[in-house]
Short mmCIF file of C-alpha atoms in Angstrom, two decimals:
data_model
loop_
_atom_site.label_atom_id
_atom_site.label_comp_id
_atom_site.label_asym_id
_atom_site.label_seq_id
_atom_site.Cartn_x
_atom_site.Cartn_y
_atom_site.Cartn_z
CA MET A 1 -12.05 197.63 29.64
CA ALA A 2 -14.40 195.43 27.40
CA GLU A 3 -12.81 193.65 24.49
CA THR A 4 -14.08 195.44 21.19
CA THR A 5 -17.59 194.37 19.99
CA GLY A 6 -18.06 191.68 17.17
CA ALA A 7 -16.47 188.54 17.36
CA THR A 8 -13.30 187.66 19.46
CA LEU A 9 -9.72 188.48 17.80
CA PRO A 10 -7.64 184.86 16.94
CA LYS A 11 -4.50 185.51 19.41
CA GLY A 12 -1.40 184.26 19.03
CA PHE A 13 0.73 187.20 16.53
CA ARG A 14 -1.51 189.16 13.85
CA SER A 15 1.45 189.83 10.97
CA ALA A 16 0.27 192.94 9.99
CA GLU A 17 -0.88 192.99 6.40
CA LEU A 18 -3.80 191.20 8.56
CA GLY A 19 -4.74 194.18 9.06
CA TRP A 20 -3.41 197.16 7.46
CA PRO A 21 -4.69 197.23 4.05
CA GLU A 22 -2.56 199.53 2.11
CA LEU A 23 1.02 198.32 4.02
CA HIS A 24 2.17 199.29 0.36
CA ARG A 25 1.66 203.15 1.85
CA ILE A 26 4.33 202.98 5.11
CA PRO A 27 8.38 203.08 4.46
CA ARG A 28 10.17 200.00 5.43
CA PRO A 29 14.25 198.74 5.09
CA PRO A 30 15.32 199.25 1.18
CA HIS A 31 17.14 196.10 0.99
CA ARG A 32 14.59 193.07 2.55
CA ILE A 33 15.58 189.58 1.15
CA PRO A 34 12.98 187.05 0.28
CA VAL A 35 11.66 184.81 3.38
CA LEU A 36 14.03 186.40 6.24
CA GLY A 37 12.83 190.14 5.38
CA ASP A 38 14.61 193.27 6.81
CA VAL A 39 17.33 191.67 8.69
CA ILE A 40 19.99 193.45 7.09
CA GLY A 41 21.39 195.69 9.83
CA SER A 42 20.09 193.73 12.21
CA HIS A 43 20.86 192.46 15.63
CA VAL A 44 19.79 189.32 17.94
CA ARG A 45 20.75 191.10 20.59
CA SER A 46 19.45 194.45 20.22
CA PRO A 47 15.53 194.91 18.16
CA LEU A 48 14.58 198.61 19.73
CA GLN A 49 17.82 199.86 19.13
CA ASP A 50 17.74 198.92 15.80
CA SER A 51 14.28 199.46 15.39
CA MET A 52 15.66 203.67 16.42
CA ARG A 53 18.14 203.12 13.58
CA PHE A 54 15.75 203.13 11.12
CA GLY A 55 12.77 204.94 12.62
CA ARG A 56 15.14 208.21 12.18
CA GLN A 57 16.02 207.25 8.58
CA LEU A 58 12.60 205.65 7.36
CA GLY A 59 10.13 208.46 9.64
CA PRO A 60 6.80 209.03 12.16
CA ILE A 61 5.48 205.63 10.85
CA PHE A 62 7.53 202.46 8.90
CA ARG A 63 7.14 199.13 9.22
CA ARG A 64 9.83 196.59 9.66
CA ARG A 65 9.81 192.05 8.49
CA ALA A 66 11.56 189.61 10.00
CA PHE A 67 10.93 185.91 9.38
CA GLY A 68 6.85 186.16 8.16
CA LYS A 69 6.50 188.97 10.94
CA GLU A 70 5.14 192.30 9.70
CA ILE A 71 5.48 194.83 12.25
CA VAL A 72 4.43 198.04 11.93
CA PHE A 73 6.02 200.60 14.22
CA VAL A 74 5.13 204.63 15.18
CA TRP A 75 7.41 207.06 17.60
CA GLY A 76 5.63 210.28 15.77
CA ALA A 77 3.82 212.78 18.69
CA ASP A 78 0.83 213.35 16.09
CA LEU A 79 -0.01 209.60 15.44
CA ALA A 80 1.67 208.81 18.96
CA ALA A 81 -1.43 211.31 20.17
CA GLU A 82 -3.95 210.11 18.17
CA LEU A 83 -3.42 206.22 19.71
CA ALA A 84 -3.59 207.45 22.92
CA ASP A 85 -6.98 207.90 22.43
CA GLU A 86 -9.35 205.64 24.46
CA THR A 87 -12.51 205.89 22.42
CA ARG A 88 -10.83 204.85 19.14
CA PHE A 89 -7.33 202.62 20.87
CA ALA A 90 -7.05 199.91 23.34
CA LYS A 91 -3.82 198.39 24.62
CA HIS A 92 -2.55 195.43 22.38
CA VAL A 93 -0.73 192.36 24.12
CA GLY A 94 1.80 190.94 21.75
CA LEU A 95 5.07 190.18 20.71
CA GLY A 96 7.36 190.08 24.05
CA VAL A 97 3.84 190.46 26.50
CA ALA A 98 2.15 187.95 25.27
CA ASN A 99 5.79 185.70 25.36
CA LEU A 100 4.86 185.95 29.18
CA ARG A 101 1.75 184.71 30.02
CA PRO A 102 2.53 181.34 30.70
CA VAL A 103 4.67 182.71 33.80
CA ALA A 104 1.85 185.92 34.39
CA GLY A 105 -1.11 185.07 32.93
CA ASP A 106 -4.20 187.40 32.87
CA GLY A 107 -1.60 189.37 35.33
CA LEU A 108 -2.81 193.49 35.29
CA PHE A 109 0.59 193.58 32.95
CA THR A 110 -0.26 190.90 30.63
CA ALA A 111 -3.84 190.37 30.97
CA TYR A 112 -5.82 189.86 27.52
CA ASN A 113 -8.31 193.01 27.10
CA HIS A 114 -11.30 190.85 27.40
CA GLU A 115 -10.27 188.66 30.08
CA PRO A 116 -12.34 190.76 33.28
CA ASN A 117 -9.19 189.59 36.35
CA TRP A 118 -7.20 192.61 35.10
CA GLN A 119 -10.17 194.77 36.29
CA LEU A 120 -10.93 192.82 39.02
CA ALA A 121 -7.17 193.74 40.54
CA HIS A 122 -6.93 196.93 39.16
CA ASP A 123 -10.04 198.70 41.67
CA VAL A 124 -9.37 196.40 44.34
CA LEU A 125 -5.83 196.99 44.54
CA ALA A 126 -6.25 200.98 42.80
CA PRO A 127 -6.07 201.64 47.21
CA GLY A 128 -3.11 200.19 48.17
CA PHE A 129 -1.61 203.27 45.98
CA SER A 130 -3.03 205.90 47.33
CA ARG A 131 -1.54 208.63 49.13
CA GLU A 132 -2.18 207.14 52.36
CA ALA A 133 -0.63 203.46 51.10
CA MET A 134 2.35 205.67 50.09
CA GLU A 135 3.22 207.30 53.38
CA GLY A 136 2.47 203.78 55.31
CA TYR A 137 5.24 202.57 52.43
CA HIS A 138 7.79 205.40 52.81
CA PRO A 139 9.32 204.11 56.42
CA MET A 140 10.03 200.74 54.63
CA MET A 141 11.36 202.63 51.72
CA LEU A 142 14.28 204.49 53.65
CA ALA A 143 14.51 200.97 55.41
CA VAL A 144 16.30 199.72 52.30
CA ALA A 145 17.77 202.57 51.64
CA GLU A 146 19.60 202.37 53.92
CA ARG A 147 21.41 198.83 53.29
CA LEU A 148 22.27 200.19 50.00
CA THR A 149 24.01 202.79 51.85
CA ASP A 150 25.33 200.92 54.04
CA ARG A 151 26.74 198.19 51.32
CA TRP A 152 27.93 201.67 48.96
CA ASP A 153 29.64 202.76 52.55
CA ALA A 154 31.56 199.52 52.61
CA GLU A 155 32.71 199.94 48.83
CA ARG A 156 33.76 203.62 49.29
CA ALA A 157 35.94 202.70 52.27
CA ALA A 158 37.89 199.63 50.49
CA GLY A 159 38.23 201.58 47.28
CA ARG A 160 35.86 200.01 45.48
CA ALA A 161 33.53 200.91 42.31
CA VAL A 162 30.18 199.61 43.00
CA ASP A 163 27.47 198.16 40.24
CA VAL A 164 25.13 200.37 39.28
CA PRO A 165 22.16 198.06 38.18
CA ALA A 166 22.88 195.10 39.91
CA ASP A 167 22.79 197.39 43.35
CA MET A 168 19.97 199.36 42.00
CA THR A 169 17.98 195.69 41.48
CA LYS A 170 18.30 194.82 44.57
CA LEU A 171 17.35 197.54 46.57
CA THR A 172 13.62 197.70 43.70
CA LEU A 173 13.07 194.67 44.55
CA GLU A 174 13.44 194.39 48.66
CA THR A 175 11.20 197.47 47.88
CA ILE A 176 8.42 195.99 46.33
CA ALA A 177 8.89 192.55 48.63
CA ARG A 178 8.62 194.02 51.68
CA THR A 179 5.81 196.81 51.06
CA GLY A 180 4.04 194.70 48.71
CA PHE A 181 3.87 191.59 50.16
CA GLY A 182 5.65 191.03 53.62
CA HIS A 183 8.71 189.80 52.73
CA ASP A 184 12.80 190.34 52.65
CA PHE A 185 14.44 188.56 49.68
CA GLY A 186 18.09 189.57 52.12
CA SER A 187 19.33 190.52 48.39
CA PHE A 188 21.75 192.76 50.10
CA GLU A 189 23.20 190.27 52.05
CA ARG A 190 24.10 187.56 49.46
CA SER A 191 27.46 188.12 47.04
CA ARG A 192 25.14 186.86 43.93
CA PRO A 193 21.76 188.52 42.94
CA HIS A 194 19.18 186.41 44.29
CA PRO A 195 17.76 183.39 42.59
CA PHE A 196 14.38 185.18 42.35
CA VAL A 197 16.70 187.31 40.12
CA THR A 198 17.99 185.03 37.85
CA ALA A 199 14.31 183.45 37.09
CA MET A 200 13.34 186.99 36.34
CA VAL A 201 16.01 187.64 34.25
CA GLY A 202 16.15 184.53 32.12
CA THR A 203 11.37 184.49 31.71
CA LEU A 204 12.25 188.27 30.34
CA THR A 205 15.68 187.60 27.79
CA TYR A 206 13.87 183.98 26.74
CA ALA A 207 10.75 186.61 25.80
CA GLN A 208 13.05 189.01 24.14
CA ARG A 209 14.38 186.18 21.90
CA LEU A 210 10.76 184.10 20.72
CA ASN A 211 10.74 187.92 19.22
CA VAL A 212 13.11 187.29 16.88
CA LEU A 213 13.15 184.43 16.10
CA PRO A 214 10.82 182.65 13.32
CA ALA A 215 8.46 180.53 14.83
CA PRO A 216 9.41 176.78 13.35
CA LEU A 217 13.67 177.79 14.91
CA ALA A 218 12.42 178.03 18.38
CA PRO A 219 11.80 174.53 19.35
CA VAL A 220 15.47 173.90 17.60
CA VAL A 221 17.18 176.89 18.65
CA LEU A 222 16.15 177.34 22.17
CA ARG A 223 15.36 173.93 23.46
CA GLY A 224 18.48 174.01 26.15
CA ALA A 225 16.55 177.79 26.28
CA THR A 226 13.04 176.92 26.69
CA ARG A 227 14.30 173.85 29.46
CA ARG A 228 15.88 177.03 31.68
CA ASN A 229 12.97 179.21 30.88
CA ALA A 230 10.43 176.25 32.67
CA ALA A 231 12.95 175.55 35.44
CA ASP A 232 12.94 179.71 35.53
CA MET A 233 9.04 179.98 35.55
CA ALA A 234 8.45 176.86 38.43
CA TYR A 235 10.99 178.93 40.66
CA LEU A 236 8.86 181.84 40.09
CA ASN A 237 5.90 179.93 41.01
CA ARG A 238 7.32 178.26 43.78
CA THR A 239 8.80 181.26 45.60
CA VAL A 240 5.21 183.41 45.53
CA ASP A 241 3.47 180.34 46.50
CA ALA A 242 6.03 179.62 49.26
CA LEU A 243 4.94 183.44 50.27
CA VAL A 244 1.30 183.59 50.02
CA ALA A 245 1.33 180.40 51.99
CA ALA A 246 2.88 181.97 54.47
CA ARG A 247 0.71 184.79 54.67
CA ARG A 248 -2.37 182.97 54.51
CA GLY A 249 -1.61 181.48 58.34
CA SER A 250 -0.54 184.86 59.64
CA THR A 251 -1.65 188.11 60.83
CA GLY A 252 -2.00 190.36 58.23
CA GLU A 253 -0.09 193.46 57.23
CA GLY A 254 -1.90 196.13 55.47
CA ASP A 255 -0.34 195.81 51.64
CA LEU A 256 -0.73 194.61 48.75
CA LEU A 257 -1.36 190.90 49.47
CA ASP A 258 -3.24 191.33 51.83
CA ARG A 259 -5.51 193.12 49.23
CA MET A 260 -5.04 190.47 47.06
CA LEU A 261 -6.15 187.89 49.97
CA GLU A 262 -9.48 190.00 51.87
CA THR A 263 -10.35 192.15 49.76
CA ALA A 264 -13.81 192.44 47.54
CA HIS A 265 -14.38 194.22 44.59
CA PRO A 266 -16.48 197.72 45.83
CA GLU A 267 -19.34 196.76 43.89
CA THR A 268 -19.73 193.14 42.75
CA GLY A 269 -18.77 191.46 45.94
CA GLU A 270 -15.69 189.18 43.65
CA ARG A 271 -12.36 187.81 44.90
CA LEU A 272 -9.22 186.84 42.77
CA THR A 273 -8.26 182.95 42.87
CA PRO A 274 -5.00 181.80 44.09
CA GLU A 275 -4.19 181.27 40.65
CA ASN A 276 -4.67 184.76 39.87
CA ILE A 277 -3.13 186.14 43.49
CA ARG A 278 -0.05 184.13 42.31
CA ARG A 279 0.10 185.97 38.74
CA GLN A 280 -0.47 189.37 40.74
CA VAL A 281 2.15 188.73 43.12
CA ILE A 282 4.79 187.86 40.05
CA THR A 283 3.95 190.57 38.11
CA PHE A 284 4.07 193.21 40.72
CA LEU A 285 7.93 191.44 41.55
CA VAL A 286 8.74 191.34 38.09
CA ALA A 287 6.94 194.29 36.97
CA GLY A 288 7.36 196.61 40.71
CA HIS A 289 10.91 196.48 40.78
CA GLU A 290 13.09 195.96 36.60
CA THR A 291 11.39 198.78 35.33
CA THR A 292 12.50 201.20 38.28
CA SER A 293 15.90 199.22 38.72
CA GLY A 294 16.80 200.69 35.18
CA ALA A 295 15.47 203.96 35.95
CA LEU A 296 17.38 204.52 38.96
CA SER A 297 20.70 203.63 37.08
CA PHE A 298 20.46 205.82 34.32
CA ALA A 299 19.51 208.31 35.97
CA LEU A 300 23.29 207.92 38.25
CA HIS A 301 24.54 206.88 35.27
CA TYR A 302 23.27 211.18 33.75
CA LEU A 303 24.46 212.26 37.44
CA SER A 304 28.04 211.21 36.94
CA ARG A 305 28.38 212.43 33.48
CA HIS A 306 26.88 215.79 34.34
CA PRO A 307 28.81 217.16 37.19
CA GLY A 308 27.47 220.58 37.43
CA ILE A 309 23.49 218.95 37.28
CA ALA A 310 24.43 216.37 40.12
CA ALA A 311 25.33 219.25 41.69
CA ARG A 312 22.45 222.09 41.58
CA ALA A 313 20.65 218.40 42.51
CA ARG A 314 22.47 218.67 45.29
CA ALA A 315 21.80 221.57 46.21
CA GLU A 316 18.39 220.92 46.46
CA VAL A 317 18.44 218.25 48.34
CA ASP A 318 20.32 220.43 51.63
CA ARG A 319 17.94 222.85 50.83
CA VAL A 320 14.87 220.92 51.41
CA TRP A 321 15.78 218.33 53.42
CA GLY A 322 18.04 220.36 55.37
CA GLY A 323 19.56 218.72 58.50
CA THR A 324 16.99 215.62 58.66
CA ALA A 325 18.78 212.93 59.11
CA ARG A 326 15.07 210.64 57.52
CA PRO A 327 13.38 213.17 55.23
CA GLY A 328 9.58 212.07 55.69
CA TYR A 329 7.19 211.45 52.59
CA ASP A 330 6.49 214.66 51.68
CA GLN A 331 10.12 216.48 51.72
CA VAL A 332 9.78 214.07 48.60
CA ALA A 333 8.29 215.50 46.84
CA LYS A 334 9.73 219.00 47.06
CA LEU A 335 12.58 217.82 45.36
CA ARG A 336 11.60 219.30 42.12
CA TYR A 337 15.16 219.23 40.34
CA VAL A 338 15.86 215.63 41.63
CA ARG A 339 13.16 214.89 39.96
CA ARG A 340 12.89 216.03 36.99
CA ILE A 341 16.87 214.36 36.87
CA LEU A 342 14.72 210.62 36.91
CA ASP A 343 12.09 212.60 34.51
CA GLU A 344 14.89 213.38 32.24
CA SER A 345 16.66 209.82 31.86
CA LEU A 346 12.95 208.23 31.25
CA ARG A 347 13.02 210.66 28.84
CA LEU A 348 15.78 208.84 26.67
CA TRP A 349 15.64 206.05 28.05
CA PRO A 350 12.16 204.64 29.06
CA THR A 351 13.30 201.34 30.64
CA ALA A 352 9.65 200.28 29.63
CA PRO A 353 10.10 201.52 25.81
CA ALA A 354 7.63 200.71 23.61
CA PHE A 355 3.96 200.01 24.31
CA ALA A 356 1.18 198.36 22.00
CA ARG A 357 -2.38 199.84 20.86
CA GLU A 358 -5.03 198.34 18.68
CA ALA A 359 -7.60 199.49 17.27
CA ARG A 360 -10.97 199.06 18.27
CA GLU A 361 -13.46 198.79 15.07
CA ASP A 362 -11.87 199.99 11.86
CA THR A 363 -10.46 203.34 11.24
CA VAL A 364 -8.03 205.50 9.87
CA LEU A 365 -4.54 206.30 11.71
CA GLY A 366 -3.50 209.96 10.48
CA GLY A 367 -6.21 210.49 8.14
CA VAL A 368 -3.97 207.96 5.83
CA HIS A 369 -3.22 204.33 7.02
CA PRO A 370 -6.61 202.26 7.00
CA MET A 371 -6.45 199.89 9.69
CA ARG A 372 -8.85 196.93 10.28
CA ARG A 373 -10.65 196.34 13.87
CA GLY A 374 -7.76 194.41 15.58
CA ALA A 375 -4.71 195.94 13.58
CA TRP A 376 -2.60 197.35 16.12
CA THR A 377 0.77 198.82 16.24
CA LEU A 378 4.05 199.40 18.41
CA VAL A 379 4.79 202.93 19.87
CA LEU A 380 8.85 203.25 20.04
CA THR A 381 8.10 205.12 24.00
CA THR A 382 12.43 205.97 22.73
CA MET A 383 12.14 207.84 19.31
CA LEU A 384 8.92 209.33 20.84
CA HIS A 385 10.96 210.70 22.94
CA ARG A 386 13.60 212.05 20.98
CA ASP A 387 11.18 213.74 17.92
CA PRO A 388 12.62 216.79 16.63
CA ASP A 389 9.35 218.47 16.68
CA VAL A 390 8.65 218.12 19.65
CA TRP A 391 11.43 217.98 21.98
CA GLY A 392 13.94 220.17 19.74
CA ALA A 393 16.98 220.18 17.98
CA ASP A 394 18.69 218.77 20.53
CA ALA A 395 16.82 216.29 21.89
CA GLU A 396 19.09 213.58 22.23
CA ALA A 397 21.04 215.37 25.03
CA PHE A 398 20.59 215.80 28.83
CA ASP A 399 18.32 218.34 29.64
CA PRO A 400 16.77 217.80 32.87
CA ASP A 401 14.87 221.61 32.60
CA ARG A 402 12.33 220.27 30.14
CA PHE A 403 10.88 219.04 32.93
CA ASP A 404 10.46 223.10 34.19
CA ALA A 405 6.54 223.12 35.09
CA GLN A 406 6.36 225.50 32.76
CA ALA A 407 7.99 223.65 29.42
CA VAL A 408 5.61 221.10 30.28
CA ARG A 409 2.50 222.94 29.78
CA SER A 410 4.17 224.31 26.99
CA ARG A 411 4.75 220.74 25.18
CA PRO A 412 1.17 219.08 23.57
CA GLY A 413 -0.21 215.71 25.38
CA HIS A 414 1.12 212.64 25.07
CA THR A 415 5.03 212.94 23.88
CA PHE A 416 6.25 211.43 27.09
CA LYS A 417 4.76 208.36 27.52
CA PRO A 418 7.84 205.97 30.20
CA PHE A 419 4.55 204.73 32.38
CA GLY A 420 2.45 203.56 28.73
CA THR A 421 -1.09 205.06 28.43
CA GLY A 422 -4.29 204.61 28.98
CA ALA A 423 -6.59 202.98 31.49
CA ARG A 424 -3.66 200.05 30.90
CA ALA A 425 -0.97 201.92 31.45
CA CYS A 426 1.36 200.91 34.78
CA ILE A 427 -0.55 201.07 38.18
CA GLY A 428 2.70 201.69 40.52
CA ARG A 429 3.86 204.88 38.92
CA GLN A 430 3.57 206.45 41.77
CA PHE A 431 5.41 204.66 43.94
CA ALA A 432 8.07 204.28 41.35
CA LEU A 433 7.88 207.54 40.84
CA HIS A 434 8.47 208.47 44.97
CA GLU A 435 10.86 204.97 45.71
CA ALA A 436 13.67 206.69 42.59
CA THR A 437 12.97 210.20 43.34
CA LEU A 438 13.94 209.29 47.53
CA VAL A 439 16.98 207.02 46.64
CA LEU A 440 18.48 209.72 44.06
CA GLY A 441 18.17 212.89 46.60
CA LEU A 442 19.75 209.93 49.36
CA LEU A 443 22.72 208.94 47.27
CA LEU A 444 23.23 212.36 46.14
CA ARG A 445 23.21 213.65 49.52
CA ARG A 446 25.66 212.01 50.42
CA TYR A 447 28.12 210.77 47.69
CA GLU A 448 30.01 212.42 44.84
CA LEU A 449 29.39 210.20 41.72
CA ARG A 450 33.00 209.64 39.27
CA PRO A 451 32.06 207.41 36.17
CA GLU A 452 34.91 204.58 35.35
CA PRO A 453 37.66 206.19 32.67
CA GLY A 454 36.76 205.34 29.53
CA TYR A 455 32.84 203.57 30.09
CA ARG A 456 29.85 204.87 27.04
CA LEU A 457 27.09 203.90 27.49
CA ARG A 458 25.54 200.70 26.45
CA ILE A 459 21.75 199.16 26.02
CA ALA A 460 21.00 195.90 27.64
CA GLU A 461 17.73 194.59 25.93
CA ARG A 462 15.66 191.89 27.88
CA LEU A 463 12.44 192.83 27.32
CA THR A 464 13.40 196.09 29.89
CA LEU A 465 15.99 198.27 29.27
CA MET A 466 19.47 198.32 31.57
CA PRO A 467 23.00 199.35 31.31
CA GLU A 468 25.81 197.87 31.24
CA GLY A 469 28.80 196.44 33.01
CA LEU A 470 27.73 200.85 34.79
CA ARG A 471 29.76 200.72 37.29
CA LEU A 472 31.00 204.42 39.48
CA HIS A 473 33.08 205.16 42.10
CA LEU A 474 32.28 206.84 45.56
CA ASP A 475 33.93 209.42 47.20
CA GLU A 476 32.25 210.97 50.49
CA ARG A 477 29.99 214.12 49.77
CA VAL A 478 32.00 217.80 49.60
CA PRO A 479 29.61 220.96 50.09
CA ALA A 480 28.47 222.39 47.11
CA PRO A 481 29.18 225.83 45.48
CA ASP A 482 26.62 228.13 45.57
CA SER A 483 27.35 228.97 42.10
CA ALA A 484 25.89 224.97 41.81
CA ARG A 485 22.57 226.48 42.11
CA ASP A 486 23.13 228.00 38.71
CA ARG A 487 21.84 226.07 35.39
CA PRO A 488 24.51 224.48 34.63
CA VAL A 489 25.58 224.10 30.57
CA ILE A 490 24.23 220.54 29.74
CA ARG A 491 26.03 218.03 27.85
CA SER A 492 26.27 215.14 25.06
CA ALA A 493 23.39 212.48 25.89
CA ASP A 494 26.41 210.14 26.62
#
């Protein structure tokens, strides 16, 4: 998708007053402080959850200002559907996403629309997510999942709770590393996170912190963090460079890395440059495991809180998989209720919690709010997924049956967006959904999940979302009663 016509838009953050001529018509928090902006009630470590709270108070379109940066937020379903129109709007790379460009550059996720490499990479790599390719990845996904269950079996035998986010991170990192790049990080053999994970979390956290600090203060306040971020980026680059160098001297695996190294664009004959290959590998390793690990962690949290739903899901796994020790590729897609659990978890806490859209040309949003070309807004996916006009008065409750086929057909389009929207939506969506459904089925078949007493869901924000401090106790699986197939009583979202 090419950059919109006309002069190139300026790079860097563009405050809302530059693109919204009638900004005063958009609601804002009532207590704005000169210079500081709308900082009352805001928290440096939870900007997304602060914005959700303001959204509930101010409505489906609102604005916030901090340290000279004004941002327009949208969460109403009608406005979000309008912003999904690819003829009028395109992806906007800004805020934390732009902050990742020093390490990810013009990778698929962080490229500007006018940069040619994202389309080149998309066209070269799209066959790597075909059904045929996915079937080839499936045995490796199973092998990594078995390393997880070996670990959890040992923890259960020792009477210890499992650290869900940490173990899901190990699982998803190993899965994308092995299936995409033929590499084994040895995560399950380590007592501490792999340094790649530590560096990745460091860069994501740093990018998030840059969002909430005034630009002049960042070099001072984040002096030490800036040095650590430089070291983190250097480590990510070294790791990926070594991985690519090892592949260049070996027989091909037919995976994503081989496609990057060997495949030319089918029409133009262009190939990815070595620098762009590095950026794409980093993008896949980071985005390919960070969001899926969060989705699995949230789903396991809700399953532990809703034993009736968990029993119903186990009954489905038993019925569909039977006594099959290692379920086949086609058997995963048949776990329709398990998939609904995953979708409902992504509805309440989409691990990529927002996406930005910019106007291709001058336009009017909702027939009310003029936008100049290049004006942008942040769609709060977490609030779009809670819009009571779409999801009902119980939108905060956890109910997987919102995603049965009839319910899905009855909802308007563009109301469920955990993977973004349009031409720049997540290329690895089907990969992530297959992996997560497979893993949930394997864990449900093997364990009963018990929450730690007194745990309340807390959300860690580092551009992506993750349940904080989530530990679960594991019991040996007991057979599900026939009544488990009945629709369970729905409890609150937490």
